[in-house]
Amino acid sequence: MVPSPAYAAWMSVFKDEVQPIDDRYIKDYLNKIENFDEKHTEDIFLRADQKVTLKSALSRLKRIQRIVGHGHFALLSFDGAVKTAKAYTSVGRFTKKELDFMEMIFYEDSFLYGFMGDKPLKNLTDTIDEPKAVKIPYTGNYLYKGLPLEMYKKIKKDIGDDVILTSGLRSVTKQFMLFLSKAHSNDGNLSLASRSLAPPGYSFHGVGDFDVGQVGFGVLNFTEKFTDTPIYKKLEDLGYIKLRYSKGNYLGVRFEPWHIKVKLQSC
């Protein structure tokens, strides 16, 4: 994969190179982010053979999730997923092609398809520290003890029972399934997937960030419509809105008003 001229131009900005940026690249970038769920010229797609491998790896991840349960799957390491696949004939071992493909996705520089955020998890084998994770009642999600849990409890105390944790800790394995699902449903378009989801390793859900929403609002909690809810307005009024992916960000990802940034030492 090679970066498009537009992304190569943006890359020079983030790598502190002195190079003028044509206004058309800025307009092109803003158009892509505003219309994040559409296909755009210069989007990076997987090859036909890679799409076949993606589909089989994704199916295997979904089977693992059914075996271990949705809650534990969010904590499952990549090595743990590989061991689970070996242990259950209903899942089946990952093939060498699948493992090579997933390694390629993890270690590929995300600049190549337009995601320019930091990478808090540097290794494919990085793990969630399970003894430090606590399951949040009635949500099916986990948070790290310490600042993330304290912050969520404070939000609940300040705002009330109408706010809910919609997504907490996510392992590399969980982020793989989300990212590959998005790419698979869009014909292997990695650029489109990365405008909606951080690629594996790049998600701050792996180190403490979490998502919140309004009870009863369903999937709309993961759209800009969330900003019209009383919960969002209270979060904003009380100063909780210090977003990881703010409106107009230059990280190559859509506006995420539901994503709470937890200021950890590693962040």
mmCIF file of C-alpha atoms in Angstrom:
data_model
loop_
_atom_site.group_PDB
_atom_site.id
_atom_site.type_symbol
_atom_site.label_atom_id
_atom_site.label_comp_id
_atom_site.label_asym_id
_atom_site.label_seq_id
_atom_site.Cartn_x
_atom_site.Cartn_y
_atom_site.Cartn_z
ATOM 1 C CA MET A 1 0.000 0.000 0.000
ATOM 2 C CA VAL A 2 1.210 3.521 -0.753
ATOM 3 C CA PRO A 3 -0.256 6.778 0.608
ATOM 4 C CA SER A 4 -2.192 9.065 -1.714
ATOM 5 C CA PRO A 5 -0.702 12.496 -2.512
ATOM 6 C CA ALA A 6 -3.204 14.099 -0.128
ATOM 7 C CA TYR A 7 -2.301 11.815 2.734
ATOM 8 C CA ALA A 8 1.404 12.147 1.966
ATOM 9 C CA ALA A 9 0.966 15.908 2.290
ATOM 10 C CA TRP A 10 -0.783 15.534 5.648
ATOM 11 C CA MET A 11 1.921 13.134 6.776
ATOM 12 C CA SER A 12 4.562 15.805 6.230
ATOM 13 C CA VAL A 13 2.689 18.106 8.612
ATOM 14 C CA PHE A 14 2.542 15.510 11.367
ATOM 15 C CA LYS A 15 6.194 14.592 10.907
ATOM 16 C CA ASP A 16 7.224 18.264 11.201
ATOM 17 C CA GLU A 17 8.559 18.534 7.678
ATOM 18 C CA VAL A 18 8.625 22.011 6.177
ATOM 19 C CA GLN A 19 6.430 21.576 3.136
ATOM 20 C CA PRO A 20 3.554 23.783 1.902
ATOM 21 C CA ILE A 21 0.112 22.172 1.869
ATOM 22 C CA ASP A 22 -2.168 22.876 -1.062
ATOM 23 C CA ASP A 23 -5.613 24.141 0.023
ATOM 24 C CA ARG A 24 -7.241 21.452 -2.104
ATOM 25 C CA TYR A 25 -5.808 18.795 0.201
ATOM 26 C CA ILE A 26 -7.411 20.500 3.202
ATOM 27 C CA LYS A 27 -10.764 20.690 1.413
ATOM 28 C CA ASP A 28 -10.436 17.073 0.308
ATOM 29 C CA TYR A 29 -9.606 15.999 3.858
ATOM 30 C CA LEU A 30 -12.526 17.884 5.407
ATOM 31 C CA ASN A 31 -14.903 16.442 2.810
ATOM 32 C CA LYS A 32 -13.758 12.899 3.617
ATOM 33 C CA ILE A 33 -14.253 13.379 7.346
ATOM 34 C CA GLU A 34 -17.639 15.079 6.930
ATOM 35 C CA ASN A 35 -18.740 12.178 4.723
ATOM 36 C CA PHE A 36 -16.817 9.519 6.620
ATOM 37 C CA ASP A 37 -19.084 6.615 5.693
ATOM 38 C CA GLU A 38 -18.845 7.120 1.939
ATOM 39 C CA LYS A 39 -16.262 5.859 -0.536
ATOM 40 C CA HIS A 40 -13.834 8.546 -1.761
ATOM 41 C CA THR A 41 -11.243 8.835 -4.475
ATOM 42 C CA GLU A 42 -7.830 7.670 -3.232
ATOM 43 C CA ASP A 43 -9.302 5.447 -0.520
ATOM 44 C CA ILE A 44 -7.102 2.419 0.114
ATOM 45 C CA PHE A 45 -8.706 -0.972 -0.520
ATOM 46 C CA LEU A 46 -7.502 -4.481 0.199
ATOM 47 C CA ARG A 47 -6.675 -6.716 -2.744
ATOM 48 C CA ALA A 48 -9.156 -9.436 -3.707
ATOM 49 C CA ASP A 49 -7.089 -12.181 -2.028
ATOM 50 C CA GLN A 50 -6.741 -10.084 1.139
ATOM 51 C CA LYS A 51 -10.511 -9.602 1.284
ATOM 52 C CA VAL A 52 -10.933 -13.386 1.265
ATOM 53 C CA THR A 53 -8.475 -13.670 4.174
ATOM 54 C CA LEU A 54 -10.188 -10.827 6.022
ATOM 55 C CA LYS A 55 -13.537 -12.627 5.756
ATOM 56 C CA SER A 56 -12.192 -15.902 7.145
ATOM 57 C CA ALA A 57 -10.278 -14.200 9.995
ATOM 58 C CA LEU A 58 -13.336 -12.137 10.902
ATOM 59 C CA SER A 59 -15.565 -15.225 10.959
ATOM 60 C CA ARG A 60 -13.091 -16.925 13.283
ATOM 61 C CA LEU A 61 -13.049 -13.911 15.633
ATOM 62 C CA LYS A 62 -16.854 -13.937 15.783
ATOM 63 C CA ARG A 63 -16.838 -17.631 16.649
ATOM 64 C CA ILE A 64 -14.337 -16.962 19.432
ATOM 65 C CA GLN A 65 -16.591 -14.204 20.780
ATOM 66 C CA ARG A 66 -19.509 -16.643 20.929
ATOM 67 C CA ILE A 67 -17.347 -19.148 22.836
ATOM 68 C CA VAL A 68 -15.900 -16.761 25.452
ATOM 69 C CA GLY A 69 -18.848 -14.345 25.686
ATOM 70 C CA HIS A 70 -19.123 -10.713 24.597
ATOM 71 C CA GLY A 71 -17.920 -9.288 27.907
ATOM 72 C CA HIS A 72 -14.754 -11.386 28.226
ATOM 73 C CA PHE A 73 -14.004 -11.014 24.509
ATOM 74 C CA ALA A 74 -13.376 -7.298 25.139
ATOM 75 C CA LEU A 75 -10.506 -8.302 27.449
ATOM 76 C CA LEU A 76 -9.136 -11.202 25.377
ATOM 77 C CA SER A 77 -5.555 -10.766 24.174
ATOM 78 C CA PHE A 78 -4.438 -11.735 20.690
ATOM 79 C CA ASP A 79 -2.455 -14.665 22.110
ATOM 80 C CA GLY A 80 -5.561 -15.639 24.068
ATOM 81 C CA ALA A 81 -7.628 -15.587 20.892
ATOM 82 C CA VAL A 82 -5.096 -17.807 19.118
ATOM 83 C CA LYS A 83 -5.118 -20.288 22.038
ATOM 84 C CA THR A 84 -8.923 -20.323 22.151
ATOM 85 C CA ALA A 85 -9.091 -21.002 18.412
ATOM 86 C CA LYS A 86 -6.744 -23.972 18.842
ATOM 87 C CA ALA A 87 -8.716 -25.337 21.787
ATOM 88 C CA TYR A 88 -12.160 -25.378 20.139
ATOM 89 C CA THR A 89 -12.830 -27.353 16.964
ATOM 90 C CA SER A 90 -15.962 -25.246 16.474
ATOM 91 C CA VAL A 91 -13.636 -22.260 16.000
ATOM 92 C CA GLY A 92 -10.634 -23.832 14.296
ATOM 93 C CA ARG A 93 -7.025 -22.684 14.276
ATOM 94 C CA PHE A 94 -6.101 -19.417 12.603
ATOM 95 C CA THR A 95 -4.375 -20.156 9.311
ATOM 96 C CA LYS A 96 -0.924 -18.773 8.547
ATOM 97 C CA LYS A 97 -2.534 -16.475 5.949
ATOM 98 C CA GLU A 98 -4.933 -15.108 8.554
ATOM 99 C CA LEU A 99 -2.186 -14.547 11.136
ATOM 100 C CA ASP A 100 0.104 -12.895 8.566
ATOM 101 C CA PHE A 101 -2.785 -10.700 7.400
ATOM 102 C CA MET A 102 -3.663 -9.582 10.923
ATOM 103 C CA GLU A 103 -0.012 -8.907 11.712
ATOM 104 C CA MET A 104 0.192 -6.793 8.556
ATOM 105 C CA ILE A 105 -2.901 -4.798 9.554
ATOM 106 C CA PHE A 106 -1.584 -4.222 13.068
ATOM 107 C CA TYR A 107 1.935 -3.114 12.133
ATOM 108 C CA GLU A 108 1.096 -1.228 8.913
ATOM 109 C CA ASP A 109 1.510 2.524 9.375
ATOM 110 C CA SER A 110 -2.068 3.790 9.541
ATOM 111 C CA PHE A 111 -0.979 6.977 7.758
ATOM 112 C CA LEU A 112 -1.144 4.886 4.595
ATOM 113 C CA TYR A 113 -4.917 4.856 4.657
ATOM 114 C CA GLY A 114 -5.552 8.108 6.462
ATOM 115 C CA PHE A 115 -5.623 7.538 10.235
ATOM 116 C CA MET A 116 -3.169 9.874 11.936
ATOM 117 C CA GLY A 117 -3.804 9.305 15.634
ATOM 118 C CA ASP A 118 -1.298 8.020 18.189
ATOM 119 C CA LYS A 119 -0.789 4.310 18.837
ATOM 120 C CA PRO A 120 -0.963 3.544 22.576
ATOM 121 C CA LEU A 121 -0.658 -0.237 22.079
ATOM 122 C CA LYS A 122 2.558 -0.855 20.179
ATOM 123 C CA ASN A 123 2.635 -4.653 20.131
ATOM 124 C CA LEU A 124 0.192 -7.181 18.717
ATOM 125 C CA THR A 125 0.574 -9.159 21.947
ATOM 126 C CA ASP A 126 -0.186 -6.232 24.301
ATOM 127 C CA THR A 127 -2.779 -7.212 26.884
ATOM 128 C CA ILE A 128 -5.508 -5.768 29.069
ATOM 129 C CA ASP A 129 -4.433 -5.980 32.718
ATOM 130 C CA GLU A 130 -7.455 -8.033 33.793
ATOM 131 C CA PRO A 131 -6.886 -7.867 37.588
ATOM 132 C CA LYS A 132 -7.178 -4.086 37.269
ATOM 133 C CA ALA A 133 -10.417 -4.246 35.256
ATOM 134 C CA VAL A 134 -13.881 -4.154 36.789
ATOM 135 C CA LYS A 135 -17.176 -5.035 35.116
ATOM 136 C CA ILE A 136 -19.731 -2.228 35.208
ATOM 137 C CA PRO A 137 -23.169 -3.546 36.232
ATOM 138 C CA TYR A 138 -25.946 -3.572 33.612
ATOM 139 C CA THR A 139 -23.599 -2.566 30.773
ATOM 140 C CA GLY A 140 -21.607 -5.686 29.821
ATOM 141 C CA ASN A 141 -18.505 -3.463 29.682
ATOM 142 C CA TYR A 142 -15.339 -3.155 31.748
ATOM 143 C CA LEU A 143 -13.303 -0.169 32.957
ATOM 144 C CA TYR A 144 -9.896 0.059 34.559
ATOM 145 C CA LYS A 145 -9.879 0.712 38.282
ATOM 146 C CA GLY A 146 -8.461 4.099 39.186
ATOM 147 C CA LEU A 147 -9.059 7.192 37.098
ATOM 148 C CA PRO A 148 -11.359 5.672 34.408
ATOM 149 C CA LEU A 149 -13.665 4.072 36.987
ATOM 150 C CA GLU A 150 -13.602 7.146 39.238
ATOM 151 C CA MET A 151 -14.410 9.385 36.293
ATOM 152 C CA TYR A 152 -17.352 7.227 35.221
ATOM 153 C CA LYS A 153 -18.712 7.068 38.782
ATOM 154 C CA LYS A 154 -18.471 10.853 39.027
ATOM 155 C CA ILE A 155 -20.327 11.262 35.730
ATOM 156 C CA LYS A 156 -23.057 8.937 37.017
ATOM 157 C CA LYS A 157 -23.262 10.850 40.292
ATOM 158 C CA ASP A 158 -23.374 14.252 38.611
ATOM 159 C CA ILE A 159 -25.751 13.357 35.769
ATOM 160 C CA GLY A 160 -27.833 10.461 37.056
ATOM 161 C CA ASP A 161 -29.138 7.121 35.877
ATOM 162 C CA ASP A 162 -29.942 8.322 32.341
ATOM 163 C CA VAL A 163 -26.259 8.171 31.393
ATOM 164 C CA ILE A 164 -24.794 4.770 30.604
ATOM 165 C CA LEU A 165 -21.444 3.251 29.686
ATOM 166 C CA THR A 166 -21.801 2.132 26.059
ATOM 167 C CA SER A 167 -18.230 0.904 25.489
ATOM 168 C CA GLY A 168 -15.316 0.433 27.858
ATOM 169 C CA LEU A 169 -12.054 -1.462 27.697
ATOM 170 C CA ARG A 170 -11.224 -3.040 24.339
ATOM 171 C CA SER A 171 -8.403 -5.471 23.745
ATOM 172 C CA VAL A 172 -6.445 -5.651 20.509
ATOM 173 C CA THR A 173 -8.651 -8.635 19.621
ATOM 174 C CA LYS A 174 -11.887 -6.698 20.146
ATOM 175 C CA GLN A 175 -10.607 -3.757 18.099
ATOM 176 C CA PHE A 176 -9.604 -6.154 15.335
ATOM 177 C CA MET A 177 -13.133 -7.506 15.130
ATOM 178 C CA LEU A 178 -14.685 -4.032 15.007
ATOM 179 C CA PHE A 179 -12.221 -2.702 12.430
ATOM 180 C CA LEU A 180 -12.306 -5.766 10.195
ATOM 181 C CA SER A 181 -16.125 -5.858 10.352
ATOM 182 C CA LYS A 182 -16.287 -2.276 9.109
ATOM 183 C CA ALA A 183 -13.772 -2.946 6.328
ATOM 184 C CA HIS A 184 -15.539 -6.180 5.309
ATOM 185 C CA SER A 185 -18.938 -4.494 5.046
ATOM 186 C CA ASN A 186 -17.377 -1.846 2.787
ATOM 187 C CA ASP A 187 -15.569 -4.019 0.230
ATOM 188 C CA GLY A 188 -12.211 -3.967 2.031
ATOM 189 C CA ASN A 189 -12.005 -0.160 2.221
ATOM 190 C CA LEU A 190 -9.436 0.445 4.982
ATOM 191 C CA SER A 191 -9.634 4.222 4.649
ATOM 192 C CA LEU A 192 -13.391 4.245 5.212
ATOM 193 C CA ALA A 193 -13.037 1.883 8.172
ATOM 194 C CA SER A 194 -10.379 4.078 9.769
ATOM 195 C CA ARG A 195 -12.566 7.177 9.493
ATOM 196 C CA SER A 196 -15.048 5.482 11.844
ATOM 197 C CA LEU A 197 -12.831 3.257 13.984
ATOM 198 C CA ALA A 198 -9.267 3.397 15.193
ATOM 199 C CA PRO A 199 -7.272 0.536 13.643
ATOM 200 C CA PRO A 200 -6.073 -2.194 16.041
ATOM 201 C CA GLY A 201 -3.447 -0.783 18.399
ATOM 202 C CA TYR A 202 -4.579 2.811 17.856
ATOM 203 C CA SER A 203 -7.665 2.723 20.086
ATOM 204 C CA PHE A 204 -7.402 4.481 23.452
ATOM 205 C CA HIS A 205 -10.143 2.138 24.668
ATOM 206 C CA GLY A 206 -7.205 -0.186 25.269
ATOM 207 C CA VAL A 207 -5.703 2.079 27.946
ATOM 208 C CA GLY A 208 -8.671 3.744 29.655
ATOM 209 C CA ASP A 209 -10.960 5.818 27.415
ATOM 210 C CA PHE A 210 -14.650 4.953 27.330
ATOM 211 C CA ASP A 211 -17.903 5.863 25.594
ATOM 212 C CA VAL A 212 -21.099 7.064 27.216
ATOM 213 C CA GLY A 213 -24.636 7.506 25.972
ATOM 214 C CA GLN A 214 -28.194 8.194 26.945
ATOM 215 C CA VAL A 215 -30.297 5.302 28.208
ATOM 216 C CA GLY A 216 -32.823 4.242 25.568
ATOM 217 C CA PHE A 217 -31.104 6.091 22.701
ATOM 218 C CA GLY A 218 -29.622 2.889 21.234
ATOM 219 C CA VAL A 219 -27.260 3.056 18.266
ATOM 220 C CA LEU A 220 -27.947 6.781 17.911
ATOM 221 C CA ASN A 221 -25.571 7.230 20.846
ATOM 222 C CA PHE A 222 -22.823 6.605 18.275
ATOM 223 C CA THR A 223 -23.930 9.370 15.926
ATOM 224 C CA GLU A 224 -23.839 13.163 16.029
ATOM 225 C CA LYS A 225 -27.482 13.012 17.136
ATOM 226 C CA PHE A 226 -26.061 12.287 20.589
ATOM 227 C CA THR A 227 -25.153 15.991 20.808
ATOM 228 C CA ASP A 228 -28.884 16.808 20.833
ATOM 229 C CA THR A 229 -29.553 14.728 23.952
ATOM 230 C CA PRO A 230 -29.910 16.095 27.500
ATOM 231 C CA ILE A 231 -27.041 13.815 28.557
ATOM 232 C CA TYR A 232 -24.575 15.407 26.133
ATOM 233 C CA LYS A 233 -25.651 18.899 27.152
ATOM 234 C CA LYS A 234 -25.073 18.033 30.825
ATOM 235 C CA LEU A 235 -21.675 16.519 30.024
ATOM 236 C CA GLU A 236 -20.755 19.707 28.208
ATOM 237 C CA ASP A 237 -22.069 22.014 30.953
ATOM 238 C CA LEU A 238 -20.184 20.091 33.645
ATOM 239 C CA GLY A 239 -16.902 20.172 31.720
ATOM 240 C CA TYR A 240 -16.606 16.479 30.873
ATOM 241 C CA ILE A 241 -16.336 17.135 27.139
ATOM 242 C CA LYS A 242 -12.593 16.861 26.542
ATOM 243 C CA LEU A 243 -12.912 14.685 23.499
ATOM 244 C CA ARG A 244 -10.311 12.383 21.990
ATOM 245 C CA TYR A 245 -11.746 13.049 18.512
ATOM 246 C CA SER A 246 -13.207 16.539 18.485
ATOM 247 C CA LYS A 247 -15.092 18.187 15.630
ATOM 248 C CA GLY A 248 -12.678 19.356 12.945
ATOM 249 C CA ASN A 249 -9.800 17.213 14.232
ATOM 250 C CA TYR A 250 -6.908 16.441 11.905
ATOM 251 C CA LEU A 251 -6.468 12.817 12.933
ATOM 252 C CA GLY A 252 -8.411 11.307 10.042
ATOM 253 C CA VAL A 253 -11.375 10.161 12.145
ATOM 254 C CA ARG A 254 -14.930 11.420 12.484
ATOM 255 C CA PHE A 255 -16.254 13.549 15.320
ATOM 256 C CA GLU A 256 -16.962 11.318 18.356
ATOM 257 C CA PRO A 257 -18.939 13.339 20.924
ATOM 258 C CA TRP A 258 -19.633 10.169 22.943
ATOM 259 C CA HIS A 259 -15.941 9.288 23.453
ATOM 260 C CA ILE A 260 -14.639 10.388 26.852
ATOM 261 C CA LYS A 261 -10.916 11.079 26.984
ATOM 262 C CA VAL A 262 -9.272 9.842 30.156
ATOM 263 C CA LYS A 263 -5.994 11.652 30.795
ATOM 264 C CA LEU A 264 -3.677 8.831 31.750
ATOM 265 C CA GLN A 265 0.100 9.061 31.902
ATOM 266 C CA SER A 266 0.334 6.972 28.703
ATOM 267 C CA CYS A 267 -2.149 9.234 26.892
#
